[in-house]
CSV table of C-alpha atoms in Angstrom, one decimal:
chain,number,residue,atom,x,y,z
A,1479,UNK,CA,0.0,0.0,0.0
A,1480,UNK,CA,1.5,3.2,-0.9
A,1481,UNK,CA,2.1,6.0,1.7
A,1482,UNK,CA,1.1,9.5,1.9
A,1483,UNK,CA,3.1,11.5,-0.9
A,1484,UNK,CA,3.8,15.1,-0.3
A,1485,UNK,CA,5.5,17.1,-3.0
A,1486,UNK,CA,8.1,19.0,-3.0
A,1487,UNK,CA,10.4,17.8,-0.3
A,1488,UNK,CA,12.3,21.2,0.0
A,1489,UNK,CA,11.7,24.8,-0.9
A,1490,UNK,CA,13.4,27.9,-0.5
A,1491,UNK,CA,12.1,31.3,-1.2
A,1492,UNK,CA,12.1,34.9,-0.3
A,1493,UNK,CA,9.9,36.4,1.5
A,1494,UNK,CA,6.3,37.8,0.3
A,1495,UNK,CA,6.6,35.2,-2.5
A,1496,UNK,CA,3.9,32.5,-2.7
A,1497,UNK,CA,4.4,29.2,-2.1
A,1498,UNK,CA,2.2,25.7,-2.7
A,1499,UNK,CA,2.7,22.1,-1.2
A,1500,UNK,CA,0.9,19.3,-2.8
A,1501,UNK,CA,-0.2,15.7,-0.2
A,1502,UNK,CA,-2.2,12.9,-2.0
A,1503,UNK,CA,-3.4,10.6,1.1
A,1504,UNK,CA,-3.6,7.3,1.2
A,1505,UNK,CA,-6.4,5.7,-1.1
A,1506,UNK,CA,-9.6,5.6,0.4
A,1507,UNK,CA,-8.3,8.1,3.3
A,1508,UNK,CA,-11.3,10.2,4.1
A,1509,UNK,CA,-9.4,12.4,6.7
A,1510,UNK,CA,-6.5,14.9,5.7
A,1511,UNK,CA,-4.3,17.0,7.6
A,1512,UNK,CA,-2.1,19.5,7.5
A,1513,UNK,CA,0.5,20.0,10.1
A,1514,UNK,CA,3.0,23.0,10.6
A,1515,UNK,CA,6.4,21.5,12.6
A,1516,UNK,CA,8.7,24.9,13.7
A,1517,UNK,CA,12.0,23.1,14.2
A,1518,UNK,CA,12.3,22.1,17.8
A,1519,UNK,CA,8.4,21.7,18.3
A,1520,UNK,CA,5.8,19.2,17.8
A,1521,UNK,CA,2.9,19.8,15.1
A,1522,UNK,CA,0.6,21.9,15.1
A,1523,UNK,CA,-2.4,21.3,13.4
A,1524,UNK,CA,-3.5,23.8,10.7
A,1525,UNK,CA,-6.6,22.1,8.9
A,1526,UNK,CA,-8.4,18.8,8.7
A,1527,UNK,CA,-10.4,17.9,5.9
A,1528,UNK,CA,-13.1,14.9,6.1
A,1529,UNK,CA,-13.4,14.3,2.3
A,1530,UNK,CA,-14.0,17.6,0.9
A,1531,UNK,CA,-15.1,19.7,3.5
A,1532,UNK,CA,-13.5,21.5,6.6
A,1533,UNK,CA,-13.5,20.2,10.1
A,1534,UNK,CA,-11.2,22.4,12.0
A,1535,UNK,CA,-9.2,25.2,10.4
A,1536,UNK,CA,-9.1,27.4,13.7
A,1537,UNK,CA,-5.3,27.6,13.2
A,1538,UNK,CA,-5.1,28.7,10.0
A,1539,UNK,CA,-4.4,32.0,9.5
A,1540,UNK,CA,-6.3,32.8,6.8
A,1541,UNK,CA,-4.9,35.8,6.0
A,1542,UNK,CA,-2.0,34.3,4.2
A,1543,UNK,CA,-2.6,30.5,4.4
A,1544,UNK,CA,-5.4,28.9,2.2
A,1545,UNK,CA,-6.2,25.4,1.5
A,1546,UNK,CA,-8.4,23.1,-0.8
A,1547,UNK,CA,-9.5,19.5,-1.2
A,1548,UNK,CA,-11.0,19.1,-4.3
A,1549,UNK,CA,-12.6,15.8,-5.1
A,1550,UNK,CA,-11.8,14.5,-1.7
A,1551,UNK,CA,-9.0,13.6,-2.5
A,1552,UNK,CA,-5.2,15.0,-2.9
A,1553,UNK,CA,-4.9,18.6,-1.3
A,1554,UNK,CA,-2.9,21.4,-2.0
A,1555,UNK,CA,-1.5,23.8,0.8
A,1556,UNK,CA,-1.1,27.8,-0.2
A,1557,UNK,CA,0.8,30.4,1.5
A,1558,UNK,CA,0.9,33.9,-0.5
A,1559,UNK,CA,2.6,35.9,1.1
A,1560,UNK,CA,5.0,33.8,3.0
A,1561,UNK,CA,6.9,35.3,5.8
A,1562,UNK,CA,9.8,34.4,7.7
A,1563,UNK,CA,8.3,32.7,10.8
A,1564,UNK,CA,6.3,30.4,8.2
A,1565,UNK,CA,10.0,28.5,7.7
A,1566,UNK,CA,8.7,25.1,9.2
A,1567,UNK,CA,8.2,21.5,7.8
A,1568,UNK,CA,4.9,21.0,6.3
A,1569,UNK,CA,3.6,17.7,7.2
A,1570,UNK,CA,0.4,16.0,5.6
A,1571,UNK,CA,-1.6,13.4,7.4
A,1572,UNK,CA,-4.4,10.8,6.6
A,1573,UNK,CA,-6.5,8.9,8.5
A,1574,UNK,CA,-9.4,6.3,7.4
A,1575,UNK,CA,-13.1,6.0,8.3
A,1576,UNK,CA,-15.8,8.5,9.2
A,1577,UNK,CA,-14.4,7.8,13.3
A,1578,UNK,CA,-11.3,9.8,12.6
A,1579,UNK,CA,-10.2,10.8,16.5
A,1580,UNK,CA,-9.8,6.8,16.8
A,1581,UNK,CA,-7.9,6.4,13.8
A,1582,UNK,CA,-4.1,6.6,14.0
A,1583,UNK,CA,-2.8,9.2,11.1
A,1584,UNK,CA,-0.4,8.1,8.8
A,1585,UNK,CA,2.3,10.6,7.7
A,1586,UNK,CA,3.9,12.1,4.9
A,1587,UNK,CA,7.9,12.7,4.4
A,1588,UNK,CA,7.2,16.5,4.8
A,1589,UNK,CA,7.8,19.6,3.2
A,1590,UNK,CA,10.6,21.6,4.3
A,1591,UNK,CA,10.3,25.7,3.7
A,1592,UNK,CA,13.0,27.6,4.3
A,1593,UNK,CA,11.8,31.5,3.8
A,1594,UNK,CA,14.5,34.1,3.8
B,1261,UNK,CA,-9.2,24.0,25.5
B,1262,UNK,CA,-6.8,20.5,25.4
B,1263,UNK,CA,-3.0,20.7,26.2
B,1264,UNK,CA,-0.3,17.9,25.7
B,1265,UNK,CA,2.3,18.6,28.2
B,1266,UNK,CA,5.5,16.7,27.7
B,1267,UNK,CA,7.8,18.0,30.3
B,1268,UNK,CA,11.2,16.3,29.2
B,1269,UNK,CA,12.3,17.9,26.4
B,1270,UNK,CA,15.3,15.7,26.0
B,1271,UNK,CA,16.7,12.1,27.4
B,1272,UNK,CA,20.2,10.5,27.2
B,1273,UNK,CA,20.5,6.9,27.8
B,1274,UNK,CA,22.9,4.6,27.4
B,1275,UNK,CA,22.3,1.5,25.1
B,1276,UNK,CA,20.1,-1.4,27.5
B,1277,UNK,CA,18.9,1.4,30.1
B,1278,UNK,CA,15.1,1.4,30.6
B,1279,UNK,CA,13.7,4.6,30.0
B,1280,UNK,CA,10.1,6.3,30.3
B,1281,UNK,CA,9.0,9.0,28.5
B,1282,UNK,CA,6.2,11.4,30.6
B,1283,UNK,CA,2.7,12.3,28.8
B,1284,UNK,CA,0.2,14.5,30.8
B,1285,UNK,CA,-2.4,15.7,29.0
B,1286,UNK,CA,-5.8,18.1,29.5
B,1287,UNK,CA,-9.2,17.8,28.5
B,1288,UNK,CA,-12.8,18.5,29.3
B,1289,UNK,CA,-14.1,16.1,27.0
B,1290,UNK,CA,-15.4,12.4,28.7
B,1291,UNK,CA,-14.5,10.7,25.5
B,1292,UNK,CA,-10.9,11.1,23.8
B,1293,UNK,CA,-8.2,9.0,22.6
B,1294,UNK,CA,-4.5,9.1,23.1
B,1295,UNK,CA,-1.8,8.3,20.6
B,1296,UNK,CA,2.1,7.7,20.9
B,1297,UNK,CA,4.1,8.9,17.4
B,1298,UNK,CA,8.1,8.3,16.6
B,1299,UNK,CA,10.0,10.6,14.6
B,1300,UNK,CA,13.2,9.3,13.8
B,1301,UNK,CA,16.0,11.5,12.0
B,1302,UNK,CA,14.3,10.9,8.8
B,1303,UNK,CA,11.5,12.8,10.0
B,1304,UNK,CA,8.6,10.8,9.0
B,1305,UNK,CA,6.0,10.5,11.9
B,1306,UNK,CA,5.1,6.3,12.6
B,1307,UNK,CA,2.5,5.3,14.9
B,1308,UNK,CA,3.0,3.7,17.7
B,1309,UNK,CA,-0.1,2.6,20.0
B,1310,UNK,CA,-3.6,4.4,20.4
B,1311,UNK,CA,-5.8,4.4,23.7
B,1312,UNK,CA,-9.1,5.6,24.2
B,1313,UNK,CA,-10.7,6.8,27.7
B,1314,UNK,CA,-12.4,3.8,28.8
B,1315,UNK,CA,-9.7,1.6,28.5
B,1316,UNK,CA,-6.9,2.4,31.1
B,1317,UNK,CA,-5.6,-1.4,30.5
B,1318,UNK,CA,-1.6,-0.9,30.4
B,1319,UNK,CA,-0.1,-2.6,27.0
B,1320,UNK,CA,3.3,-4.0,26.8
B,1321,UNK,CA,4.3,-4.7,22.7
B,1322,UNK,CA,8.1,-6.0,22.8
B,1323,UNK,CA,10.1,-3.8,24.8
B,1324,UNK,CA,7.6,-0.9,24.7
B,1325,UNK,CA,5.0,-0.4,27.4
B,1326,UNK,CA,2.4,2.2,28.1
B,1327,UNK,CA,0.8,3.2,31.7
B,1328,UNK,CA,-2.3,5.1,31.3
B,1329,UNK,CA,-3.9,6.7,34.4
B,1330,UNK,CA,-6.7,8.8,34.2
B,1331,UNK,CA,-6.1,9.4,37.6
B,1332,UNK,CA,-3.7,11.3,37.0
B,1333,UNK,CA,-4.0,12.5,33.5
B,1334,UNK,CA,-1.0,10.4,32.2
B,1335,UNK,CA,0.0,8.1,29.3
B,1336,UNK,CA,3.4,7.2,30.0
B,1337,UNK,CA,5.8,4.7,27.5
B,1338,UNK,CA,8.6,2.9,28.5
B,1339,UNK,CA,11.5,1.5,26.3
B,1340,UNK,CA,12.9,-1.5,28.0
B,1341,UNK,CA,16.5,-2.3,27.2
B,1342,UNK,CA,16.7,0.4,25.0
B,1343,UNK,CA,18.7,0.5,21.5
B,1344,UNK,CA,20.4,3.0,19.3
B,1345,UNK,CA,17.7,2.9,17.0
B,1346,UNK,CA,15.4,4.1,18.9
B,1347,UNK,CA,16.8,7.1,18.8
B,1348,UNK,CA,14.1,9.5,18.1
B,1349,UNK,CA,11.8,12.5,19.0
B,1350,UNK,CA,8.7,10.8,20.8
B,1351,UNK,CA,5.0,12.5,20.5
B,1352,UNK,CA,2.4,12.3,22.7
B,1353,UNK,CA,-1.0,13.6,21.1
B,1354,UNK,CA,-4.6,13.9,22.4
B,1355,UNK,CA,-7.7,14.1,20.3
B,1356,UNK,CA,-10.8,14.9,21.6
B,1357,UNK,CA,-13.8,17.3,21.4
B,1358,UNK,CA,-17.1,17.2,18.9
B,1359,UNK,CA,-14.9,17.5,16.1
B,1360,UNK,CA,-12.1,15.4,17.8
B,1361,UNK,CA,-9.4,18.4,17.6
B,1362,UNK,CA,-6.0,17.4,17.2
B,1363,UNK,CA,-3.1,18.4,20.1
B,1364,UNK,CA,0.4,17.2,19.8
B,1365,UNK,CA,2.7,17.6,22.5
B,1366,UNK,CA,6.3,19.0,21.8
B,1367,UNK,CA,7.9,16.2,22.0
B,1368,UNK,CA,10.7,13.9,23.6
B,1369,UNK,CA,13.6,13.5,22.2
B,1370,UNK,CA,15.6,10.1,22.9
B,1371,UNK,CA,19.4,9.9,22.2
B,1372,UNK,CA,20.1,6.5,23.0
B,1373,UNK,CA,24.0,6.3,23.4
B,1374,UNK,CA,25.9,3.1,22.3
């Protein structure tokens, strides 16, 4: 069974420049997440997705952050403009069935963002 | 509000030493679930062991155990004989809630010395 993928692995760009991560879960996943990881910290949860729609996105900001999952299935991550306290890993997450606190998530590799 | 407190930020131990790894968590919610996550230098998150409210039955898989006490608002995992490779940042995380939020503590990390 294939993992979660996450595309691209690394990414360096200036500040105020946009910025887009790509996660396709694992098949049949109804649950996605996106996780920011600050070196040093543990994740921090930025938005879950059940299929297509938005559970939680309390800690998004929405001001610069946006996020989509069209079909219900893979998922892009935007951040326009990025700043520099946005240099994290980006970390994607499935989980299966409708039950998803039960579920354990399975991980992607990350995105690393380095913003200078 | 939940919280995930892991208070050891890092452990060295050498190679064979037991070692337990502290989880205290917070929650108003009756009904939540608890999860133990390894990061090793690669940096992909695996999944270790899940436990949900009602069940406060310790579980021992290999040399890893875990001691949940509601009691005291704990999930604690031990590494018995512990190895180099398991040599990793440890994460605790809580879910709970209507829309079972998501908290992850800010994690242990092991070095396990040879």
């Amino acid at each position: 069974e294939a993992g979660v993928a996450q595309s691209p692995r690394y990414k360096i760009i200036e500040k105020r420049q946009s910025v887009a991560f790509w996660c396709n879960p694992i098949s049949g996943h109804a649950t996605l997440y996106w996780y920011q990881q600050i070196l040093g910290q543990g994740p921090k949860l930025l938005i879950q997705f059940q299929n297509n729609g938005v559970v939680d996105d309390s800690q998004l900001p929405k001001d610069r952050f946006s996020a989509e999952r069209l079909k219900g299935v893979d998922s892009t991550l935007k951040i326009q403009p990025a700043k520099l306290e946005d240099s994290a890993v980006y970390l994607c997450a499935s989980s299966s069935q409708l039950d998803y606190s039960y579920n354990e998530q399975f991980f992607g590799p990350g995105t690393r963002l380095t913003v200078l | 509000a939940q919280k995930v407190t892991q208070a050891q930020t890092e452990i060295s131990v050498v190679e064979k030493e037991d070692v337990t790894l502290d989880c205290v968590y917070e929650t108003r919610d009756t009904t939540y679930y608890l999860f133990w996550y390894k990061q090793p230098p690669s940096g992909e998150l695996v999944f270790l062991i899940r436990r949900n409210s009602f069940d406060e039955q310790n579980e021992i898989s290999g040399r890893y155990s875990w001691n949940f006490q509601k009691s005291t608002s704990s999930f604690n995992f031990t590494i018995t004989a512990s190895q180099v490779v398991d040599s990793a940042v440890y994460f605790c995380a809580l879910t709970s809630g209507g829309y079972q939020k998501v908290t992850f503590g800010i994690g242990t990390k092991l070095q396990v010395i040879p």
